[in-house]
Amino acid sequence: MKASAAGCVAALSPVFALAKTEDGFFDLAAVKGQARLYGKDGGLSNLWLYNDRLPGPQIRVKRGERVRVRFTNNLEEPTSVHWHGIRIDNAMDGVAGLTQPAVAPGDSFDYDFVAPDAGTYWYHAHNMSWNQVPRGLAGALIVEDDEPTFDPDCDITLILNDWRLDENGTLETASFGAMHDFAHAGRLGNWLTINGISMPDIALKKDRWHRLRLINASTARILDLAPARFGARLIGLDGQALDTAREIEGTVQLAPAQRMDLVLRPEETGKLPFEMMTGKPFTFANFIVSETDSEDLALVLPPPNQLPEPDLSSSWELPLVMAGGAMGGMRSMMRNGVEMDMHQMMSEGLFWAFNGVAGMDGDPMFSATRGDTILLESRNDTAFPHAVHLHGHHFRVIERDGTQLEHPDWRDTFTSQPRETVKIAFVADNPGKWLIHCHMLGHAASGMMTWFEVA
Ligand code: C2O
Ligand code: CU
């Protein structure tokens, strides 16, 4: 990670919010566009963007609202849009090849779904995601609580993104799809932006409660953050509100695709660094606190969503063993029912497996009956961390390495360190075909992806 260019700061303006058209649709188009990722001294990067914006425009709806998005693909390759973290109608999940055919260049697709839970979600491309998301195809999807809990100007969306830039400060593209990245930690970058801006100043008001909605849209970078260092407490994870504002001692990880909602009320004017804590604290933005000009509102926490509680007394226990990758010692894996040795696997660009199977087999990993409680025991037999996402459901993370967690938080993406065992539980109550994959997108593309069915 390079140090950000000192003195080259830009104020963060609020993420552009998309307005509905007269017929009640959000118009969203994937297009080619450009942005200066390195700041004003860097070159223009060629990106793929939603509505020519970086990040994509923010879509804001009310809890329970019907969301209709008229999506047009103006790229030269097929794409689709996934609404990450929404317990969505399966047909609208946006997974090219599983829930819909990819939208061809020039074609349109209407997404039409209900957003049942309030919270911080996001949307991103879901066809060849490893090649599309890291070019800019991502945006925030915010589902508002029934009653607004924060002033709009104190409710701040921050999309964190790790880019791989070349020596001109523009997006490095030659290494897209590099097998070396796929087999190791994924496409790690060397430059962080927030809402597309390098080293931004984030304006806060003294003595006011703020809600920060953090979204990690990176393809592979796990961000170690320390909210207490700037006086913030945790109020939500992956869209789901906690029942209290939690103090975080030390650091907390925000893995690719994960979200974290924070609250803070700065007590002094001035500057507070926003740091990444991997190694030495590394500042990638600053909070600039100024005098307030309006009245303070009391802190009202968003109420938790009502999610189906897993019944551990009658759960269906299933393993999810992650294997493969560089230094993983894997000798063979199954591909469409056929055993392949390491050499064959690598020649097909497959490096990873769940339960010994690489990539999407014809058969689901499991078929649940609607209402079943699933207890997945994941074991990471690889040399790398992973961030595993389940589509269409939220789950509780209940145990790590045999220890029950004090906070069995609801999540849609869980992290797993090398050699770690993680237990998650959820009620399979959403009918359809749902992906389970690593959200390090190169890992997903090279085998770490499967699916399950709920009928
Ligand atoms: Cu955020 Cu399958 O994706
Ligand atoms: Cu992974």
Short mmCIF file of C-alpha atoms and ligand atoms in Angstrom, two decimals:
data_model
loop_
_atom_site.label_atom_id
_atom_site.label_comp_id
_atom_site.label_asym_id
_atom_site.label_seq_id
_atom_site.Cartn_x
_atom_site.Cartn_y
_atom_site.Cartn_z
CA MET A 1 0.00 0.00 0.00
CA LYS A 2 1.51 3.33 -1.06
CA ALA A 3 1.16 6.40 1.08
CA SER A 4 -1.45 8.79 -0.23
CA ALA A 5 -0.14 11.94 -1.87
CA ALA A 6 0.14 14.42 0.97
CA GLY A 7 -1.63 17.71 0.49
CA CYS A 8 -3.72 16.30 -2.30
CA VAL A 9 -7.02 16.11 -0.49
CA ALA A 10 -10.49 16.49 -1.83
CA ALA A 11 -13.66 17.02 0.12
CA LEU A 12 -16.04 14.14 -0.02
CA SER A 13 -19.36 15.10 -1.48
CA PRO A 14 -22.37 12.95 -0.64
CA VAL A 15 -22.89 9.98 -2.94
CA PHE A 16 -25.19 10.95 -5.80
CA ALA A 17 -28.68 9.65 -5.10
CA LEU A 18 -30.65 8.27 -8.00
CA ALA A 19 -34.16 9.66 -8.46
CA LYS A 20 -37.01 7.59 -9.84
CA THR A 21 -38.43 8.19 -13.28
CA GLU A 22 -42.08 9.16 -13.63
CA ASP A 23 -43.14 5.55 -14.02
CA GLY A 24 -41.49 4.58 -10.73
CA PHE A 25 -38.30 2.99 -12.03
CA PHE A 26 -34.70 3.66 -11.18
CA ASP A 27 -32.82 3.86 -14.48
CA LEU A 28 -29.45 2.22 -14.24
CA ALA A 29 -27.03 1.71 -17.12
CA ALA A 30 -23.60 0.07 -17.21
CA VAL A 31 -21.34 2.23 -19.37
CA LYS A 32 -17.70 2.88 -20.07
CA GLY A 33 -16.41 5.91 -18.24
CA GLN A 34 -13.38 7.49 -16.66
CA ALA A 35 -12.23 8.76 -13.28
CA ARG A 36 -9.08 9.97 -11.57
CA LEU A 37 -8.46 7.36 -8.91
CA TYR A 38 -5.10 8.71 -7.80
CA GLY A 39 -6.31 12.24 -7.21
CA LYS A 40 -5.87 15.26 -9.41
CA ASP A 41 -2.22 14.46 -10.22
CA GLY A 42 -3.02 11.02 -11.56
CA GLY A 43 -4.22 10.05 -15.01
CA LEU A 44 -7.74 9.16 -16.04
CA SER A 45 -8.54 5.50 -15.58
CA ASN A 46 -10.77 3.70 -18.04
CA LEU A 47 -13.55 2.21 -15.96
CA TRP A 48 -16.91 0.52 -16.29
CA LEU A 49 -19.48 2.45 -14.33
CA TYR A 50 -23.16 2.63 -13.47
CA ASN A 51 -24.66 5.81 -14.91
CA ASP A 52 -21.13 7.06 -15.58
CA ARG A 53 -20.55 7.58 -11.85
CA LEU A 54 -17.99 6.33 -9.40
CA PRO A 55 -19.30 4.87 -7.20
CA GLY A 56 -22.56 3.93 -8.89
CA PRO A 57 -25.50 6.14 -7.89
CA GLN A 58 -26.99 5.43 -4.49
CA ILE A 59 -30.36 3.75 -4.60
CA ARG A 60 -32.39 4.62 -1.50
CA VAL A 61 -35.70 3.06 -0.72
CA LYS A 62 -37.93 2.52 2.29
CA ARG A 63 -38.13 -0.80 4.09
CA GLY A 64 -40.75 -2.98 2.44
CA GLU A 65 -40.80 -0.85 -0.66
CA ARG A 66 -41.08 -2.35 -4.10
CA VAL A 67 -37.85 -1.58 -5.94
CA ARG A 68 -37.93 -1.43 -9.71
CA VAL A 69 -34.71 -0.90 -11.61
CA ARG A 70 -34.63 -0.66 -15.38
CA PHE A 71 -31.14 -1.84 -16.16
CA THR A 72 -29.46 -1.32 -19.54
CA ASN A 73 -26.16 -2.82 -20.55
CA ASN A 74 -24.12 -0.40 -22.64
CA LEU A 75 -20.91 -2.37 -22.24
CA GLU A 76 -19.38 -4.61 -24.87
CA GLU A 77 -19.82 -7.76 -22.79
CA PRO A 78 -22.78 -9.34 -21.02
CA THR A 79 -23.44 -8.37 -17.42
CA SER A 80 -26.08 -8.59 -14.67
CA VAL A 81 -26.78 -6.80 -11.39
CA HIS A 82 -26.81 -8.52 -7.99
CA TRP A 83 -28.45 -6.84 -4.97
CA HIS A 84 -26.04 -7.98 -2.32
CA GLY A 85 -27.54 -8.85 1.06
CA ILE A 86 -31.17 -8.38 0.12
CA ARG A 87 -33.36 -11.36 1.05
CA ILE A 88 -34.70 -11.13 -2.43
CA ASP A 89 -37.04 -12.96 -4.76
CA ASN A 90 -34.73 -15.52 -6.39
CA ALA A 91 -35.56 -14.50 -9.96
CA MET A 92 -34.25 -11.00 -9.18
CA ASP A 93 -30.97 -12.06 -7.55
CA GLY A 94 -29.02 -11.14 -10.66
CA VAL A 95 -26.74 -14.16 -10.87
CA ALA A 96 -25.96 -14.63 -14.54
CA GLY A 97 -26.19 -18.30 -15.44
CA LEU A 98 -28.19 -19.29 -12.35
CA THR A 99 -31.13 -16.94 -11.83
CA GLN A 100 -31.15 -15.17 -15.19
CA PRO A 101 -29.24 -15.11 -18.46
CA ALA A 102 -26.64 -12.35 -18.56
CA VAL A 103 -27.96 -9.13 -20.11
CA ALA A 104 -26.40 -8.89 -23.58
CA PRO A 105 -24.76 -5.68 -24.81
CA GLY A 106 -27.51 -3.26 -25.80
CA ASP A 107 -30.21 -5.18 -23.92
CA SER A 108 -32.23 -4.25 -20.86
CA PHE A 109 -33.60 -6.12 -17.88
CA ASP A 110 -36.14 -4.94 -15.32
CA TYR A 111 -35.30 -5.85 -11.74
CA ASP A 112 -38.40 -5.79 -9.57
CA PHE A 113 -38.22 -6.81 -5.92
CA VAL A 114 -39.21 -5.93 -2.39
CA ALA A 115 -36.51 -4.90 0.07
CA PRO A 116 -37.71 -6.52 3.31
CA ASP A 117 -35.01 -5.32 5.71
CA ALA A 118 -33.69 -1.86 6.53
CA GLY A 119 -29.96 -1.34 6.39
CA THR A 120 -26.85 -0.88 4.31
CA TYR A 121 -26.64 -3.04 1.21
CA TRP A 122 -24.96 -2.71 -2.15
CA TYR A 123 -25.27 -3.77 -5.74
CA HIS A 124 -22.63 -4.95 -8.15
CA ALA A 125 -22.06 -6.78 -11.42
CA HIS A 126 -22.51 -10.56 -11.22
CA ASN A 127 -21.22 -11.87 -14.52
CA MET A 128 -17.48 -12.36 -14.69
CA SER A 129 -17.48 -10.36 -11.47
CA TRP A 130 -13.69 -10.67 -11.16
CA ASN A 131 -13.39 -8.58 -14.31
CA GLN A 132 -16.35 -6.23 -13.89
CA VAL A 133 -16.49 -5.22 -10.22
CA PRO A 134 -12.85 -4.07 -9.99
CA ARG A 135 -13.46 -1.76 -12.97
CA GLY A 136 -16.06 0.16 -11.00
CA LEU A 137 -19.41 -1.64 -11.33
CA ALA A 138 -20.71 -1.21 -7.77
CA GLY A 139 -22.97 1.14 -5.83
CA ALA A 140 -24.83 1.49 -2.53
CA LEU A 141 -28.37 0.29 -1.91
CA ILE A 142 -29.71 1.85 1.26
CA VAL A 143 -32.96 0.62 2.75
CA GLU A 144 -34.29 3.22 5.17
CA ASP A 145 -35.94 2.47 8.46
CA ASP A 146 -39.65 3.15 8.80
CA GLU A 147 -38.84 6.26 10.85
CA PRO A 148 -35.72 8.17 9.90
CA THR A 149 -33.19 7.85 12.73
CA PHE A 150 -30.49 10.27 11.55
CA ASP A 151 -30.50 13.63 9.87
CA PRO A 152 -29.86 13.14 6.15
CA ASP A 153 -26.64 15.19 6.31
CA CYS A 154 -25.37 13.06 9.19
CA ASP A 155 -26.14 9.77 7.43
CA ILE A 156 -23.01 9.16 5.38
CA THR A 157 -22.34 6.34 2.94
CA LEU A 158 -18.65 5.48 2.51
CA ILE A 159 -17.75 2.98 -0.20
CA LEU A 160 -14.21 1.79 0.40
CA ASN A 161 -12.33 0.44 -2.55
CA ASP A 162 -8.89 -0.96 -3.13
CA TRP A 163 -7.51 -0.47 -6.66
CA ARG A 164 -4.45 -1.73 -8.41
CA LEU A 165 -2.92 1.31 -10.04
CA ASP A 166 0.07 1.50 -12.38
CA GLU A 167 2.89 4.03 -12.23
CA ASN A 168 0.70 6.65 -13.92
CA GLY A 169 -1.87 6.33 -11.18
CA THR A 170 -4.35 4.70 -13.53
CA LEU A 171 -6.08 1.34 -13.25
CA GLU A 172 -3.72 -1.47 -14.08
CA THR A 173 -5.58 -3.79 -16.46
CA ALA A 174 -2.95 -6.16 -17.87
CA SER A 175 -3.16 -8.37 -14.78
CA PHE A 176 -6.94 -8.85 -14.81
CA GLY A 177 -7.52 -12.55 -14.49
CA ALA A 178 -3.89 -13.28 -13.56
CA MET A 179 -3.69 -16.88 -12.37
CA HIS A 180 -1.13 -15.90 -9.77
CA ASP A 181 -3.66 -13.59 -8.09
CA PHE A 182 -6.40 -16.19 -8.32
CA ALA A 183 -4.23 -18.83 -6.64
CA HIS A 184 -3.04 -16.49 -3.89
CA ALA A 185 -4.85 -13.72 -1.97
CA GLY A 186 -6.77 -12.41 -4.98
CA ARG A 187 -6.33 -9.16 -6.88
CA LEU A 188 -4.95 -7.00 -4.09
CA GLY A 189 -4.52 -3.35 -4.96
CA ASN A 190 -2.15 -0.64 -3.89
CA TRP A 191 -4.47 2.35 -3.57
CA LEU A 192 -7.54 3.05 -1.47
CA THR A 193 -10.39 5.40 -2.31
CA ILE A 194 -13.59 6.32 -0.54
CA ASN A 195 -16.50 7.01 -2.86
CA GLY A 196 -13.95 7.05 -5.68
CA ILE A 197 -11.88 9.80 -4.08
CA SER A 198 -8.31 9.48 -3.00
CA MET A 199 -7.54 10.65 0.55
CA PRO A 200 -10.84 12.49 1.05
CA ASP A 201 -11.83 14.85 3.82
CA ILE A 202 -15.10 13.66 5.36
CA ALA A 203 -17.02 16.55 6.93
CA LEU A 204 -18.62 15.96 10.33
CA LYS A 205 -20.35 18.31 12.77
CA LYS A 206 -19.35 18.72 16.40
CA ASP A 207 -21.94 17.51 18.93
CA ARG A 208 -24.08 15.80 16.31
CA TRP A 209 -24.79 12.09 15.98
CA HIS A 210 -23.59 10.66 12.67
CA ARG A 211 -24.21 7.32 11.07
CA LEU A 212 -21.41 6.06 8.84
CA ARG A 213 -22.32 3.30 6.44
CA LEU A 214 -19.12 1.54 5.40
CA ILE A 215 -19.17 -0.77 2.40
CA ASN A 216 -16.08 -2.68 1.32
CA ALA A 217 -16.40 -2.95 -2.46
CA SER A 218 -12.85 -4.25 -2.91
CA THR A 219 -12.27 -7.47 -4.85
CA ALA A 220 -9.85 -8.96 -2.37
CA ARG A 221 -8.67 -6.51 0.29
CA ILE A 222 -9.69 -7.13 3.90
CA LEU A 223 -9.63 -3.80 5.74
CA ASP A 224 -8.65 -3.80 9.40
CA LEU A 225 -10.37 -0.81 10.98
CA ALA A 226 -10.33 0.65 14.48
CA PRO A 227 -13.57 2.62 14.98
CA ALA A 228 -12.75 3.50 18.62
CA ARG A 229 -9.74 5.51 17.44
CA PHE A 230 -12.11 8.08 16.00
CA GLY A 231 -14.73 7.67 18.69
CA ALA A 232 -17.16 5.47 16.79
CA ARG A 233 -19.22 2.53 17.96
CA LEU A 234 -20.69 -0.32 15.95
CA ILE A 235 -24.45 -0.42 15.31
CA GLY A 236 -24.83 -2.72 12.32
CA LEU A 237 -23.18 -5.46 10.30
CA ASP A 238 -23.99 -6.52 6.74
CA GLY A 239 -27.18 -4.46 6.83
CA GLN A 240 -28.50 -5.85 10.11
CA ALA A 241 -28.79 -3.45 13.04
CA LEU A 242 -27.41 -4.59 16.39
CA ASP A 243 -29.57 -4.06 19.46
CA THR A 244 -27.03 -1.73 21.11
CA ALA A 245 -24.17 0.52 20.08
CA ARG A 246 -21.17 -1.71 20.67
CA GLU A 247 -17.75 -0.53 21.77
CA ILE A 248 -15.04 -2.13 19.68
CA GLU A 249 -11.72 -2.69 21.35
CA GLY A 250 -8.86 -2.89 18.93
CA THR A 251 -9.53 -3.65 15.30
CA VAL A 252 -12.40 -5.14 13.40
CA GLN A 253 -12.24 -6.60 9.92
CA LEU A 254 -14.26 -5.35 7.01
CA ALA A 255 -13.82 -8.02 4.36
CA PRO A 256 -14.81 -7.70 0.70
CA ALA A 257 -18.61 -7.30 0.42
CA GLN A 258 -19.09 -6.75 4.15
CA ARG A 259 -20.72 -3.62 5.56
CA MET A 260 -20.37 -1.95 8.91
CA ASP A 261 -22.57 0.79 10.31
CA LEU A 262 -20.99 3.07 12.89
CA VAL A 263 -22.23 5.93 15.06
CA LEU A 264 -20.17 8.78 16.41
CA ARG A 265 -20.68 12.17 17.94
CA PRO A 266 -17.47 14.22 17.74
CA GLU A 267 -16.89 16.37 20.80
CA GLU A 268 -14.24 18.68 19.41
CA THR A 269 -13.63 20.44 16.15
CA GLY A 270 -10.54 19.44 14.19
CA LYS A 271 -9.18 16.51 12.28
CA LEU A 272 -9.46 12.79 13.04
CA PRO A 273 -7.61 10.29 10.87
CA PHE A 274 -9.45 7.33 9.35
CA GLU A 275 -6.89 4.57 9.35
CA MET A 276 -6.28 1.11 8.09
CA MET A 277 -4.63 -0.87 10.86
CA THR A 278 -2.84 -3.58 8.89
CA GLY A 279 0.75 -3.14 10.01
CA LYS A 280 1.40 0.45 11.00
CA PRO A 281 -1.75 2.64 11.11
CA PHE A 282 -2.18 4.00 7.60
CA THR A 283 -4.37 7.07 7.10
CA PHE A 284 -6.54 6.91 3.99
CA ALA A 285 -9.02 9.70 4.80
CA ASN A 286 -9.63 12.32 7.46
CA PHE A 287 -12.74 13.29 9.32
CA ILE A 288 -12.91 17.08 9.54
CA VAL A 289 -15.12 18.17 12.42
CA SER A 290 -16.56 21.68 12.28
CA GLU A 291 -18.91 23.69 14.49
CA THR A 292 -22.51 22.67 14.27
CA ASP A 293 -25.14 25.07 13.03
CA SER A 294 -28.19 23.08 13.95
CA GLU A 295 -29.66 21.43 16.96
CA ASP A 296 -28.51 18.08 18.22
CA LEU A 297 -30.88 15.18 17.93
CA ALA A 298 -30.81 12.39 20.48
CA LEU A 299 -29.29 9.13 19.34
CA VAL A 300 -32.02 6.83 18.09
CA LEU A 301 -30.68 3.47 17.02
CA PRO A 302 -32.30 1.79 14.05
CA PRO A 303 -34.46 -1.13 15.22
CA PRO A 304 -33.20 -4.63 14.29
CA ASN A 305 -34.93 -6.41 11.42
CA GLN A 306 -37.03 -9.46 12.12
CA LEU A 307 -35.10 -12.43 10.77
CA PRO A 308 -36.07 -16.09 11.16
CA GLU A 309 -34.28 -17.51 14.18
CA PRO A 310 -32.34 -20.74 13.47
CA ASP A 311 -33.52 -23.68 15.57
CA LEU A 312 -30.31 -25.42 16.61
CA SER A 313 -32.16 -28.29 18.25
CA SER A 314 -33.24 -29.59 14.87
CA SER A 315 -30.61 -28.29 12.51
CA TRP A 316 -29.14 -29.95 9.48
CA GLU A 317 -25.37 -29.98 9.90
CA LEU A 318 -23.25 -29.70 6.79
CA PRO A 319 -19.53 -29.21 6.26
CA LEU A 320 -18.10 -26.50 4.05
CA VAL A 321 -14.44 -27.33 3.67
CA MET A 322 -12.34 -24.80 1.81
CA ALA A 323 -9.29 -26.21 0.10
CA GLY A 324 -6.78 -25.42 -2.60
CA GLY A 325 -4.80 -22.37 -3.57
CA ALA A 326 -1.07 -21.83 -3.47
CA MET A 327 0.58 -23.62 -0.55
CA GLY A 328 -2.70 -25.40 0.13
CA GLY A 329 -1.30 -28.86 -0.63
CA MET A 330 -4.36 -29.98 -2.56
CA ARG A 331 -3.69 -32.85 -4.98
CA SER A 332 -6.99 -33.31 -6.75
CA MET A 333 -10.55 -32.06 -6.87
CA MET A 334 -13.81 -32.99 -8.48
CA ARG A 335 -15.14 -31.16 -11.49
CA ASN A 336 -18.56 -32.17 -12.81
CA GLY A 337 -18.22 -35.56 -11.16
CA VAL A 338 -14.76 -36.23 -12.62
CA GLU A 339 -11.61 -36.27 -10.55
CA MET A 340 -8.90 -33.94 -11.80
CA ASP A 341 -5.30 -33.83 -10.68
CA MET A 342 -3.50 -30.62 -9.84
CA HIS A 343 -2.05 -30.26 -13.33
CA GLN A 344 -5.44 -30.57 -15.04
CA MET A 345 -7.03 -28.25 -12.53
CA MET A 346 -4.47 -25.54 -13.08
CA SER A 347 -4.70 -25.80 -16.85
CA GLU A 348 -8.43 -25.06 -16.48
CA GLY A 349 -7.78 -22.14 -14.14
CA LEU A 350 -9.20 -23.95 -11.12
CA PHE A 351 -7.40 -23.58 -7.83
CA TRP A 352 -10.02 -23.84 -5.12
CA ALA A 353 -12.76 -26.16 -3.97
CA PHE A 354 -15.60 -26.39 -1.48
CA ASN A 355 -15.91 -29.93 -0.13
CA GLY A 356 -13.51 -31.17 -2.81
CA VAL A 357 -15.58 -29.82 -5.70
CA ALA A 358 -14.31 -26.99 -7.87
CA GLY A 359 -16.80 -24.48 -9.19
CA MET A 360 -20.44 -24.89 -10.06
CA ASP A 361 -21.31 -28.51 -10.47
CA GLY A 362 -24.59 -29.48 -12.01
CA ASP A 363 -25.87 -30.51 -8.59
CA PRO A 364 -26.47 -28.22 -5.65
CA MET A 365 -24.30 -28.62 -2.57
CA PHE A 366 -27.54 -29.32 -0.69
CA SER A 367 -31.28 -29.08 -1.18
CA ALA A 368 -33.22 -27.76 1.76
CA THR A 369 -36.90 -27.86 2.46
CA ARG A 370 -38.26 -24.44 3.18
CA GLY A 371 -37.93 -23.75 6.90
CA ASP A 372 -34.98 -26.08 7.57
CA THR A 373 -32.30 -24.76 9.89
CA ILE A 374 -28.92 -25.25 8.26
CA LEU A 375 -25.79 -25.36 10.39
CA LEU A 376 -22.75 -24.96 8.18
CA GLU A 377 -19.42 -25.83 9.67
CA SER A 378 -16.78 -24.25 7.51
CA ARG A 379 -13.17 -25.23 7.81
CA ASN A 380 -10.48 -23.25 6.06
CA ASP A 381 -7.84 -25.74 4.93
CA THR A 382 -6.06 -23.14 2.82
CA ALA A 383 -3.21 -20.73 3.43
CA PHE A 384 -5.39 -17.65 2.84
CA PRO A 385 -8.31 -15.87 4.47
CA HIS A 386 -11.65 -15.99 2.68
CA ALA A 387 -14.89 -14.01 2.86
CA VAL A 388 -17.79 -16.31 2.09
CA HIS A 389 -21.14 -14.92 0.99
CA LEU A 390 -24.48 -16.71 1.00
CA HIS A 391 -27.10 -15.37 -1.34
CA GLY A 392 -30.70 -14.72 -0.36
CA HIS A 393 -30.30 -15.30 3.40
CA HIS A 394 -28.68 -13.87 6.48
CA PHE A 395 -27.11 -16.23 8.99
CA ARG A 396 -25.81 -16.02 12.52
CA VAL A 397 -22.09 -16.59 13.06
CA ILE A 398 -22.24 -18.70 16.20
CA GLU A 399 -18.85 -20.28 16.76
CA ARG A 400 -15.20 -19.82 15.85
CA ASP A 401 -12.67 -22.59 16.53
CA GLY A 402 -15.04 -24.28 18.94
CA THR A 403 -15.76 -21.16 20.99
CA GLN A 404 -19.28 -19.82 21.10
CA LEU A 405 -19.29 -16.17 20.15
CA GLU A 406 -20.45 -13.61 22.65
CA HIS A 407 -22.26 -11.85 19.83
CA PRO A 408 -23.75 -14.29 17.31
CA ASP A 409 -24.23 -11.49 14.80
CA TRP A 410 -26.33 -11.71 11.69
CA ARG A 411 -24.25 -11.50 8.52
CA ASP A 412 -24.43 -12.29 4.83
CA THR A 413 -20.65 -12.63 4.41
CA PHE A 414 -18.33 -14.24 6.95
CA THR A 415 -14.58 -14.22 7.20
CA SER A 416 -12.48 -17.26 7.77
CA GLN A 417 -8.78 -17.26 8.60
CA PRO A 418 -6.41 -20.05 7.55
CA ARG A 419 -7.08 -23.21 9.60
CA GLU A 420 -10.09 -21.63 11.27
CA THR A 421 -13.38 -23.41 11.82
CA VAL A 422 -16.49 -21.21 11.72
CA LYS A 423 -20.06 -22.30 12.38
CA ILE A 424 -22.95 -20.38 10.91
CA ALA A 425 -26.65 -21.09 11.19
CA PHE A 426 -29.66 -19.91 9.24
CA VAL A 427 -33.18 -20.83 8.27
CA ALA A 428 -33.38 -21.75 4.60
CA ASP A 429 -36.68 -20.00 4.06
CA ASN A 430 -36.22 -18.30 0.71
CA PRO A 431 -37.14 -20.58 -2.19
CA GLY A 432 -34.81 -20.76 -5.16
CA LYS A 433 -31.26 -21.38 -6.24
CA TRP A 434 -28.68 -19.52 -4.19
CA LEU A 435 -24.94 -19.13 -4.52
CA ILE A 436 -22.35 -19.65 -1.82
CA HIS A 437 -19.01 -18.24 -2.85
CA CYS A 438 -15.90 -16.50 -1.72
CA HIS A 439 -16.22 -12.75 -2.29
CA MET A 440 -12.57 -12.54 -3.16
CA LEU A 441 -13.78 -12.52 -6.71
CA GLY A 442 -10.76 -14.24 -8.23
CA HIS A 443 -11.24 -17.12 -5.79
CA ALA A 444 -14.88 -17.46 -6.81
CA ALA A 445 -13.88 -17.48 -10.48
CA SER A 446 -11.31 -20.21 -9.91
CA GLY A 447 -13.45 -22.70 -8.03
CA MET A 448 -14.66 -21.29 -4.71
CA MET A 449 -18.28 -21.24 -5.63
CA THR A 450 -21.20 -23.57 -5.19
CA TRP A 451 -24.95 -23.30 -4.79
CA PHE A 452 -27.83 -24.64 -2.77
CA GLU A 453 -31.49 -24.98 -3.36
CA VAL A 454 -34.51 -24.24 -1.20
CA ALA A 455 -37.79 -25.77 -2.25
CU1 C2O B 1 -21.86 -9.72 -3.64
CU2 C2O B 1 -22.50 -13.38 -5.31
O1 C2O B 1 -22.17 -11.54 -4.54
CU CU B 2 -11.40 -16.68 -1.03
#
